[in-house]
């Protein structure tokens, strides 16, 4: 069973287009994330949602808009795509609790290429 | 500003060697430190450390945290070519919802 899934795995599109990436987790976790990994493999958090509520919104252009219809889903919509948006986008989910049980699981990633 | 630094950024060794990867951090409201292995796709979870001085082990991999000096190390003994990957260190701060990742160490193990 896939714990964290993302669709699509690959996305090739033209500058100026609008696209969405979907993410679903079946782990029962309360918190979900979007990360961007650039060509240098640096992983940077973009957003974090806890129980459908936005918790973290790092310095990300407002062309990026996350949406969480329920706590098992966190989608990412990108408007007016730019060349610099080309990267691998990872969705992740986590649970944490007392006694040090922080764990984070990643989806397989979506490779976005903007032409 | 919160930051996580890893060293070395790149390392090439031969099978059978032992390697030590370093992660140092400066973050507010530290909660835990995590190590991940990333091969071709998504990072996979290795260890979570919350207490100083307690070693976590899994096979040939082990890790320890020093909360006084603000660093962690990941040791891999008797390396194999399958250990070739990027090893990421992440620090969890606040209430467990904010993960700050380091740049990673790219390990290449040659036959």
Tab-separated table of C-alpha atoms in Angstrom:
chain	number	residue	atom	x	y	z
A	1	UNK	CA	0.000	0.000	0.000
A	2	UNK	CA	1.291	3.440	-0.905
A	3	UNK	CA	1.639	5.634	2.162
A	4	UNK	CA	2.061	9.026	0.478
A	5	UNK	CA	1.147	9.307	-3.187
A	6	UNK	CA	1.481	12.169	-5.633
A	7	UNK	CA	0.158	12.733	-9.119
A	8	UNK	CA	1.453	13.305	-11.656
A	9	UNK	CA	5.013	11.985	-11.380
A	10	UNK	CA	6.152	14.066	-14.323
A	11	UNK	CA	4.788	17.359	-15.558
A	12	UNK	CA	6.100	19.212	-18.593
A	13	UNK	CA	4.425	22.493	-19.443
A	14	UNK	CA	4.925	25.886	-21.038
A	15	UNK	CA	5.658	29.120	-19.230
A	16	UNK	CA	2.556	30.978	-18.201
A	17	UNK	CA	0.394	27.895	-17.769
A	18	UNK	CA	-1.442	26.921	-14.574
A	19	UNK	CA	-0.964	23.425	-13.168
A	20	UNK	CA	-1.870	21.368	-10.104
A	21	UNK	CA	-0.158	18.556	-8.233
A	22	UNK	CA	-2.184	16.277	-5.985
A	23	UNK	CA	-1.084	14.521	-2.822
A	24	UNK	CA	-2.795	11.937	-0.653
A	25	UNK	CA	-1.653	10.085	2.444
A	26	UNK	CA	-3.270	7.026	4.010
A	27	UNK	CA	-1.250	7.047	7.212
A	28	UNK	CA	-3.757	8.925	9.310
A	29	UNK	CA	-1.241	11.733	9.878
A	30	UNK	CA	-2.403	15.180	10.900
A	31	UNK	CA	0.274	17.222	9.160
A	32	UNK	CA	1.188	17.450	5.499
A	33	UNK	CA	3.885	19.400	3.688
A	34	UNK	CA	5.072	20.551	0.332
A	35	UNK	CA	8.806	20.738	-0.376
A	36	UNK	CA	10.721	21.967	-3.388
A	37	UNK	CA	14.008	20.302	-4.309
A	38	UNK	CA	16.082	22.199	-6.818
A	39	UNK	CA	18.758	20.955	-9.199
A	40	UNK	CA	21.359	21.135	-6.438
A	41	UNK	CA	19.238	18.737	-4.405
A	42	UNK	CA	18.512	21.287	-1.704
A	43	UNK	CA	15.198	20.442	-0.029
A	44	UNK	CA	13.226	23.460	1.093
A	45	UNK	CA	9.884	23.528	2.853
A	46	UNK	CA	7.136	25.524	1.160
A	47	UNK	CA	3.979	24.874	3.159
A	48	UNK	CA	2.777	22.883	6.111
A	49	UNK	CA	-0.831	22.088	6.947
A	50	UNK	CA	-2.143	20.635	10.169
A	51	UNK	CA	-5.692	19.305	10.122
A	52	UNK	CA	-6.478	21.372	7.018
A	53	UNK	CA	-5.104	24.531	8.600
A	54	UNK	CA	-2.103	26.365	7.156
A	55	UNK	CA	0.731	26.315	9.694
A	56	UNK	CA	3.811	27.264	7.708
A	57	UNK	CA	4.017	29.421	4.644
A	58	UNK	CA	7.623	30.086	3.842
A	59	UNK	CA	8.699	32.781	1.424
A	60	UNK	CA	6.979	31.397	-1.627
A	61	UNK	CA	5.482	33.450	-4.473
A	62	UNK	CA	1.736	33.801	-4.167
A	63	UNK	CA	1.454	32.040	-7.520
A	64	UNK	CA	1.699	28.894	-5.375
A	65	UNK	CA	-1.506	28.080	-3.543
A	66	UNK	CA	-1.962	24.966	-1.431
A	67	UNK	CA	-5.390	23.534	-0.756
A	68	UNK	CA	-6.308	20.925	1.812
A	69	UNK	CA	-9.857	19.604	1.357
A	70	UNK	CA	-9.345	17.165	4.240
A	71	UNK	CA	-6.435	16.066	6.368
A	72	UNK	CA	-5.530	13.222	4.006
A	73	UNK	CA	-5.094	15.479	0.989
A	74	UNK	CA	-2.904	18.473	0.227
A	75	UNK	CA	-2.869	19.774	-3.317
A	76	UNK	CA	-0.586	22.396	-4.812
A	77	UNK	CA	-1.784	24.756	-7.515
A	78	UNK	CA	0.695	26.889	-9.412
A	79	UNK	CA	-0.365	29.848	-11.524
A	80	UNK	CA	1.586	31.514	-14.319
A	81	UNK	CA	4.438	29.011	-14.280
A	82	UNK	CA	7.969	30.360	-14.679
A	83	UNK	CA	11.219	28.712	-15.751
A	84	UNK	CA	12.525	28.904	-12.196
A	85	UNK	CA	9.663	26.746	-10.977
A	86	UNK	CA	11.296	23.717	-12.605
A	87	UNK	CA	12.169	21.356	-9.768
A	88	UNK	CA	11.035	18.214	-8.025
A	89	UNK	CA	8.144	18.839	-5.652
A	90	UNK	CA	7.726	16.448	-2.754
A	91	UNK	CA	4.685	16.002	-0.626
A	92	UNK	CA	5.200	14.602	2.867
A	93	UNK	CA	3.195	13.804	5.938
A	94	UNK	CA	4.107	13.425	9.540
A	95	UNK	CA	2.905	12.474	12.934
A	96	UNK	CA	4.437	13.533	16.154
A	97	UNK	CA	3.720	13.087	19.721
A	98	UNK	CA	5.121	12.903	23.164
A	99	UNK	CA	8.070	10.670	23.781
A	100	UNK	CA	9.811	11.632	20.583
A	101	UNK	CA	7.891	9.916	17.828
A	102	UNK	CA	8.418	12.437	15.073
A	103	UNK	CA	8.414	10.716	11.715
A	104	UNK	CA	8.018	12.111	8.258
A	105	UNK	CA	7.221	10.165	5.116
A	106	UNK	CA	7.713	11.495	1.621
A	107	UNK	CA	5.775	10.943	-1.546
A	108	UNK	CA	7.645	9.865	-4.701
A	109	UNK	CA	7.947	13.417	-5.990
A	110	UNK	CA	6.656	15.271	-9.038
A	111	UNK	CA	9.273	16.434	-11.510
A	112	UNK	CA	8.042	19.703	-12.977
A	113	UNK	CA	9.724	21.027	-16.108
A	114	UNK	CA	8.732	24.450	-17.378
A	115	UNK	CA	9.701	25.161	-20.986
B	1	UNK	CA	17.975	32.592	11.136
B	2	UNK	CA	17.604	28.856	11.636
B	3	UNK	CA	20.122	26.768	9.762
B	4	UNK	CA	21.336	23.219	9.387
B	5	UNK	CA	24.832	22.607	8.038
B	6	UNK	CA	26.170	19.284	6.825
B	7	UNK	CA	29.707	18.238	6.078
B	8	UNK	CA	31.262	17.098	3.956
B	9	UNK	CA	28.975	18.010	1.066
B	10	UNK	CA	30.469	15.237	-1.016
B	11	UNK	CA	32.445	12.117	-0.163
B	12	UNK	CA	33.901	9.295	-2.250
B	13	UNK	CA	35.035	6.099	-0.545
B	14	UNK	CA	35.680	2.468	-1.404
B	15	UNK	CA	33.626	-0.490	-0.304
B	16	UNK	CA	34.513	-1.575	3.194
B	17	UNK	CA	35.490	1.899	4.385
B	18	UNK	CA	33.832	3.536	7.396
B	19	UNK	CA	32.391	7.014	6.976
B	20	UNK	CA	31.202	9.693	9.378
B	21	UNK	CA	28.755	12.331	8.215
B	22	UNK	CA	28.273	15.495	10.228
B	23	UNK	CA	25.272	17.689	10.879
B	24	UNK	CA	25.343	20.867	12.960
B	25	UNK	CA	22.407	23.130	13.619
B	26	UNK	CA	21.236	26.428	14.995
B	27	UNK	CA	17.487	26.476	15.411
B	28	UNK	CA	15.037	27.904	17.872
B	29	UNK	CA	12.814	25.563	19.854
B	30	UNK	CA	14.678	22.395	18.907
B	31	UNK	CA	12.534	19.297	19.132
B	32	UNK	CA	14.319	16.477	17.315
B	33	UNK	CA	16.847	15.692	14.591
B	34	UNK	CA	16.199	13.282	11.745
B	35	UNK	CA	18.443	11.556	9.231
B	36	UNK	CA	17.207	10.556	5.770
B	37	UNK	CA	18.699	8.661	2.852
B	38	UNK	CA	17.803	9.840	-0.628
B	39	UNK	CA	18.677	7.691	-3.593
B	40	UNK	CA	17.000	8.345	-6.909
B	41	UNK	CA	13.618	9.289	-5.594
B	42	UNK	CA	12.114	10.416	-2.307
B	43	UNK	CA	14.019	10.653	0.970
B	44	UNK	CA	13.538	7.662	3.240
B	45	UNK	CA	13.608	7.949	6.986
B	46	UNK	CA	16.610	6.505	8.860
B	47	UNK	CA	16.721	7.787	12.434
B	48	UNK	CA	15.134	10.227	14.798
B	49	UNK	CA	17.169	11.583	17.714
B	50	UNK	CA	15.874	13.591	20.611
B	51	UNK	CA	18.205	12.900	23.518
B	52	UNK	CA	21.913	13.567	23.795
B	53	UNK	CA	24.326	10.687	24.031
B	54	UNK	CA	21.944	7.889	23.116
B	55	UNK	CA	23.127	6.018	20.054
B	56	UNK	CA	20.589	4.750	17.570
B	57	UNK	CA	21.650	1.759	15.473
B	58	UNK	CA	20.284	-0.015	12.451
B	59	UNK	CA	22.588	-2.605	10.945
B	60	UNK	CA	25.755	-0.882	9.787
B	61	UNK	CA	24.329	2.588	10.401
B	62	UNK	CA	24.404	4.406	13.702
B	63	UNK	CA	23.781	7.955	14.822
B	64	UNK	CA	24.165	10.075	17.914
B	65	UNK	CA	23.128	13.549	18.982
B	66	UNK	CA	24.935	16.142	21.105
B	67	UNK	CA	22.436	18.803	22.153
B	68	UNK	CA	25.028	20.798	24.039
B	69	UNK	CA	27.338	21.224	21.063
B	70	UNK	CA	24.390	21.209	18.614
B	71	UNK	CA	25.473	18.485	16.272
B	72	UNK	CA	24.825	14.935	15.206
B	73	UNK	CA	26.879	12.337	13.369
B	74	UNK	CA	25.841	9.458	11.167
B	75	UNK	CA	28.282	6.559	10.941
B	76	UNK	CA	28.250	3.912	8.273
B	77	UNK	CA	30.620	0.988	8.750
B	78	UNK	CA	31.762	-1.500	6.091
B	79	UNK	CA	30.219	0.617	3.340
B	80	UNK	CA	28.647	-1.013	0.303
B	81	UNK	CA	27.861	0.367	-3.136
B	82	UNK	CA	24.186	0.380	-2.123
B	83	UNK	CA	24.992	3.021	0.473
B	84	UNK	CA	25.646	5.514	-2.328
B	85	UNK	CA	23.050	8.237	-1.837
B	86	UNK	CA	22.478	11.709	-0.505
B	87	UNK	CA	22.152	11.734	3.261
B	88	UNK	CA	19.957	14.512	4.582
B	89	UNK	CA	19.825	15.859	8.086
B	90	UNK	CA	16.693	17.690	9.237
B	91	UNK	CA	15.907	19.454	12.469
B	92	UNK	CA	12.357	19.577	13.741
B	93	UNK	CA	11.477	22.692	15.655
B	94	UNK	CA	8.502	24.141	17.423
B	95	UNK	CA	5.633	21.717	17.758
B	96	UNK	CA	6.894	19.138	15.295
B	97	UNK	CA	5.448	20.766	12.232
B	98	UNK	CA	8.484	22.572	10.958
B	99	UNK	CA	11.371	20.625	9.439
B	100	UNK	CA	14.545	22.460	8.450
B	101	UNK	CA	16.729	20.433	6.104
B	102	UNK	CA	20.463	20.630	5.596
B	103	UNK	CA	21.985	20.614	2.103
B	104	UNK	CA	22.838	16.920	2.285
B	105	UNK	CA	26.030	14.885	1.928
B	106	UNK	CA	26.449	13.072	-1.360
B	107	UNK	CA	28.160	9.750	-0.619
B	108	UNK	CA	29.600	7.661	-3.418
B	109	UNK	CA	30.863	4.178	-2.582
B	110	UNK	CA	33.101	2.678	-5.253
B	111	UNK	CA	33.518	-1.083	-5.722
